[in-house]
């Protein structure tokens, strides 16, 4: 079971992620990566921020693939909870 199993995650809810890739991107890429905060240290770039839904997350991952950046990890930081 994942450590994130307690998050109420679904396909259409916003969630915060931390995505690590090999290679260094500067902060100017933040606009292209839909406003994600970009931090680069020692040939590793971390993209952090909230995506509106799973479709937006997959769009970010496609952009990473298209740039040829090796994906290191995708971590769910937090998800919005829904009240029923």
mmCIF file with all atom_site columns, C-alpha atoms in Angstrom:
data_model
loop_
_atom_site.group_PDB
_atom_site.id
_atom_site.type_symbol
_atom_site.label_atom_id
_atom_site.label_alt_id
_atom_site.label_comp_id
_atom_site.label_asym_id
_atom_site.label_entity_id
_atom_site.label_seq_id
_atom_site.pdbx_PDB_ins_code
_atom_site.Cartn_x
_atom_site.Cartn_y
_atom_site.Cartn_z
_atom_site.occupancy
_atom_site.B_iso_or_equiv
_atom_site.pdbx_formal_charge
_atom_site.auth_seq_id
_atom_site.auth_comp_id
_atom_site.auth_asym_id
_atom_site.auth_atom_id
_atom_site.pdbx_PDB_model_num
ATOM 1  C CA . UNK A 1 1  ? 0.000   0.000  0.000   1.00 0.00 ? 1  UNK A CA 1
ATOM 2  C CA . UNK A 1 2  ? 1.290   3.453  -0.871  1.00 0.00 ? 2  UNK A CA 1
ATOM 3  C CA . UNK A 1 3  ? 2.170   6.038  1.770   1.00 0.00 ? 3  UNK A CA 1
ATOM 4  C CA . UNK A 1 4  ? -0.271  8.323  -0.048  1.00 0.00 ? 4  UNK A CA 1
ATOM 5  C CA . UNK A 1 5  ? -3.216  5.942  0.331   1.00 0.00 ? 5  UNK A CA 1
ATOM 6  C CA . UNK A 1 6  ? -5.046  8.330  2.688   1.00 0.00 ? 6  UNK A CA 1
ATOM 7  C CA . UNK A 1 7  ? -5.384  11.066 0.048   1.00 0.00 ? 7  UNK A CA 1
ATOM 8  C CA . UNK A 1 8  ? -8.825  11.481 -1.495  1.00 0.00 ? 8  UNK A CA 1
ATOM 9  C CA . UNK A 1 9  ? -7.601  11.528 -5.094  1.00 0.00 ? 9  UNK A CA 1
ATOM 10 C CA . UNK A 1 10 ? -9.720  11.312 -8.221  1.00 0.00 ? 10 UNK A CA 1
ATOM 11 C CA . UNK A 1 11 ? -9.289  12.159 -11.894 1.00 0.00 ? 11 UNK A CA 1
ATOM 12 C CA . UNK A 1 12 ? -10.887 15.616 -11.732 1.00 0.00 ? 12 UNK A CA 1
ATOM 13 C CA . UNK A 1 13 ? -9.583  17.105 -8.462  1.00 0.00 ? 13 UNK A CA 1
ATOM 14 C CA . UNK A 1 14 ? -6.583  19.405 -8.044  1.00 0.00 ? 14 UNK A CA 1
ATOM 15 C CA . UNK A 1 15 ? -3.525  17.895 -6.395  1.00 0.00 ? 15 UNK A CA 1
ATOM 16 C CA . UNK A 1 16 ? 0.006   19.029 -5.583  1.00 0.00 ? 16 UNK A CA 1
ATOM 17 C CA . UNK A 1 17 ? 2.932   17.095 -7.013  1.00 0.00 ? 17 UNK A CA 1
ATOM 18 C CA . UNK A 1 18 ? 6.709   17.091 -6.932  1.00 0.00 ? 18 UNK A CA 1
ATOM 19 C CA . UNK A 1 19 ? 8.230   15.819 -10.179 1.00 0.00 ? 19 UNK A CA 1
ATOM 20 C CA . UNK A 1 20 ? 11.973  15.115 -10.406 1.00 0.00 ? 20 UNK A CA 1
ATOM 21 C CA . UNK A 1 21 ? 13.840  14.861 -13.698 1.00 0.00 ? 21 UNK A CA 1
ATOM 22 C CA . UNK A 1 22 ? 17.474  14.430 -14.630 1.00 0.00 ? 22 UNK A CA 1
ATOM 23 C CA . UNK A 1 23 ? 18.933  17.597 -16.150 1.00 0.00 ? 23 UNK A CA 1
ATOM 24 C CA . UNK A 1 24 ? 18.773  21.262 -15.258 1.00 0.00 ? 24 UNK A CA 1
ATOM 25 C CA . UNK A 1 25 ? 16.013  23.637 -16.317 1.00 0.00 ? 25 UNK A CA 1
ATOM 26 C CA . UNK A 1 26 ? 15.982  27.254 -15.198 1.00 0.00 ? 26 UNK A CA 1
ATOM 27 C CA . UNK A 1 27 ? 12.981  29.102 -13.767 1.00 0.00 ? 27 UNK A CA 1
ATOM 28 C CA . UNK A 1 28 ? 11.995  30.461 -17.197 1.00 0.00 ? 28 UNK A CA 1
ATOM 29 C CA . UNK A 1 29 ? 10.543  27.035 -18.018 1.00 0.00 ? 29 UNK A CA 1
ATOM 30 C CA . UNK A 1 30 ? 7.905   27.568 -15.314 1.00 0.00 ? 30 UNK A CA 1
ATOM 31 C CA . UNK A 1 31 ? 5.491   29.204 -17.755 1.00 0.00 ? 31 UNK A CA 1
ATOM 32 C CA . UNK A 1 32 ? 5.767   26.324 -20.230 1.00 0.00 ? 32 UNK A CA 1
ATOM 33 C CA . UNK A 1 33 ? 5.242   23.883 -17.366 1.00 0.00 ? 33 UNK A CA 1
ATOM 34 C CA . UNK A 1 34 ? 1.932   25.530 -16.459 1.00 0.00 ? 34 UNK A CA 1
ATOM 35 C CA . UNK A 1 35 ? 3.210   27.650 -13.575 1.00 0.00 ? 35 UNK A CA 1
ATOM 36 C CA . UNK A 1 36 ? 5.078   24.914 -11.744 1.00 0.00 ? 36 UNK A CA 1
ATOM 37 C CA . UNK A 1 37 ? 7.887   26.123 -9.475  1.00 0.00 ? 37 UNK A CA 1
ATOM 38 C CA . UNK A 1 38 ? 11.231  24.974 -10.866 1.00 0.00 ? 38 UNK A CA 1
ATOM 39 C CA . UNK A 1 39 ? 14.318  24.286 -8.771  1.00 0.00 ? 39 UNK A CA 1
ATOM 40 C CA . UNK A 1 40 ? 17.526  22.860 -10.264 1.00 0.00 ? 40 UNK A CA 1
ATOM 41 C CA . UNK A 1 41 ? 20.434  21.504 -8.218  1.00 0.00 ? 41 UNK A CA 1
ATOM 42 C CA . UNK A 1 42 ? 23.260  19.138 -9.183  1.00 0.00 ? 42 UNK A CA 1
ATOM 43 C CA . UNK A 1 43 ? 21.807  18.082 -12.554 1.00 0.00 ? 43 UNK A CA 1
ATOM 44 C CA . UNK A 1 44 ? 18.368  17.378 -11.025 1.00 0.00 ? 44 UNK A CA 1
ATOM 45 C CA . UNK A 1 45 ? 15.319  19.573 -11.640 1.00 0.00 ? 45 UNK A CA 1
ATOM 46 C CA . UNK A 1 46 ? 12.329  19.544 -9.320  1.00 0.00 ? 46 UNK A CA 1
ATOM 47 C CA . UNK A 1 47 ? 8.973   20.797 -10.589 1.00 0.00 ? 47 UNK A CA 1
ATOM 48 C CA . UNK A 1 48 ? 6.586   21.533 -7.718  1.00 0.00 ? 48 UNK A CA 1
ATOM 49 C CA . UNK A 1 49 ? 3.034   22.785 -7.679  1.00 0.00 ? 49 UNK A CA 1
ATOM 50 C CA . UNK A 1 50 ? -0.639  22.086 -8.053  1.00 0.00 ? 50 UNK A CA 1
ATOM 51 C CA . UNK A 1 51 ? -2.185  20.626 -11.181 1.00 0.00 ? 51 UNK A CA 1
ATOM 52 C CA . UNK A 1 52 ? -5.916  20.975 -11.825 1.00 0.00 ? 52 UNK A CA 1
ATOM 53 C CA . UNK A 1 53 ? -6.540  17.299 -12.605 1.00 0.00 ? 53 UNK A CA 1
ATOM 54 C CA . UNK A 1 54 ? -4.982  14.086 -13.879 1.00 0.00 ? 54 UNK A CA 1
ATOM 55 C CA . UNK A 1 55 ? -5.192  15.273 -17.491 1.00 0.00 ? 55 UNK A CA 1
ATOM 56 C CA . UNK A 1 56 ? -2.990  18.261 -16.610 1.00 0.00 ? 56 UNK A CA 1
ATOM 57 C CA . UNK A 1 57 ? -0.530  15.945 -14.847 1.00 0.00 ? 57 UNK A CA 1
ATOM 58 C CA . UNK A 1 58 ? -0.261  13.762 -17.946 1.00 0.00 ? 58 UNK A CA 1
ATOM 59 C CA . UNK A 1 59 ? 0.266   16.901 -20.049 1.00 0.00 ? 59 UNK A CA 1
ATOM 60 C CA . UNK A 1 60 ? 3.230   17.870 -17.854 1.00 0.00 ? 60 UNK A CA 1
ATOM 61 C CA . UNK A 1 61 ? 4.673   14.369 -18.145 1.00 0.00 ? 61 UNK A CA 1
ATOM 62 C CA . UNK A 1 62 ? 4.296   14.513 -21.942 1.00 0.00 ? 62 UNK A CA 1
ATOM 63 C CA . UNK A 1 63 ? 6.240   17.796 -22.025 1.00 0.00 ? 63 UNK A CA 1
ATOM 64 C CA . UNK A 1 64 ? 9.003   16.213 -19.943 1.00 0.00 ? 64 UNK A CA 1
ATOM 65 C CA . UNK A 1 65 ? 9.131   13.276 -22.358 1.00 0.00 ? 65 UNK A CA 1
ATOM 66 C CA . UNK A 1 66 ? 9.158   15.601 -25.385 1.00 0.00 ? 66 UNK A CA 1
ATOM 67 C CA . UNK A 1 67 ? 12.182  17.442 -23.963 1.00 0.00 ? 67 UNK A CA 1
ATOM 68 C CA . UNK A 1 68 ? 13.987  14.122 -23.577 1.00 0.00 ? 68 UNK A CA 1
ATOM 69 C CA . UNK A 1 69 ? 14.413  14.564 -19.822 1.00 0.00 ? 69 UNK A CA 1
ATOM 70 C CA . UNK A 1 70 ? 14.730  11.286 -17.913 1.00 0.00 ? 70 UNK A CA 1
ATOM 71 C CA . UNK A 1 71 ? 11.956  11.043 -15.302 1.00 0.00 ? 71 UNK A CA 1
ATOM 72 C CA . UNK A 1 72 ? 13.229  10.239 -11.814 1.00 0.00 ? 72 UNK A CA 1
ATOM 73 C CA . UNK A 1 73 ? 10.033  10.409 -9.767  1.00 0.00 ? 73 UNK A CA 1
ATOM 74 C CA . UNK A 1 74 ? 6.487   11.739 -9.487  1.00 0.00 ? 74 UNK A CA 1
ATOM 75 C CA . UNK A 1 75 ? 5.270   12.230 -5.922  1.00 0.00 ? 75 UNK A CA 1
ATOM 76 C CA . UNK A 1 76 ? 1.830   13.227 -4.736  1.00 0.00 ? 76 UNK A CA 1
ATOM 77 C CA . UNK A 1 77 ? 2.309   15.867 -2.050  1.00 0.00 ? 77 UNK A CA 1
ATOM 78 C CA . UNK A 1 78 ? -1.343  16.600 -1.250  1.00 0.00 ? 78 UNK A CA 1
ATOM 79 C CA . UNK A 1 79 ? -4.785  16.283 -2.756  1.00 0.00 ? 79 UNK A CA 1
ATOM 80 C CA . UNK A 1 80 ? -7.938  18.284 -2.174  1.00 0.00 ? 80 UNK A CA 1
ATOM 81 C CA . UNK A 1 81 ? -10.490 16.387 -0.189  1.00 0.00 ? 81 UNK A CA 1
ATOM 82 C CA . UNK A 1 82 ? -14.132 16.272 -1.043  1.00 0.00 ? 82 UNK A CA 1
ATOM 83 C CA . UNK A 1 83 ? -16.957 16.443 1.448   1.00 0.00 ? 83 UNK A CA 1
ATOM 84 C CA . UNK A 1 84 ? -20.110 14.486 0.727   1.00 0.00 ? 84 UNK A CA 1
#
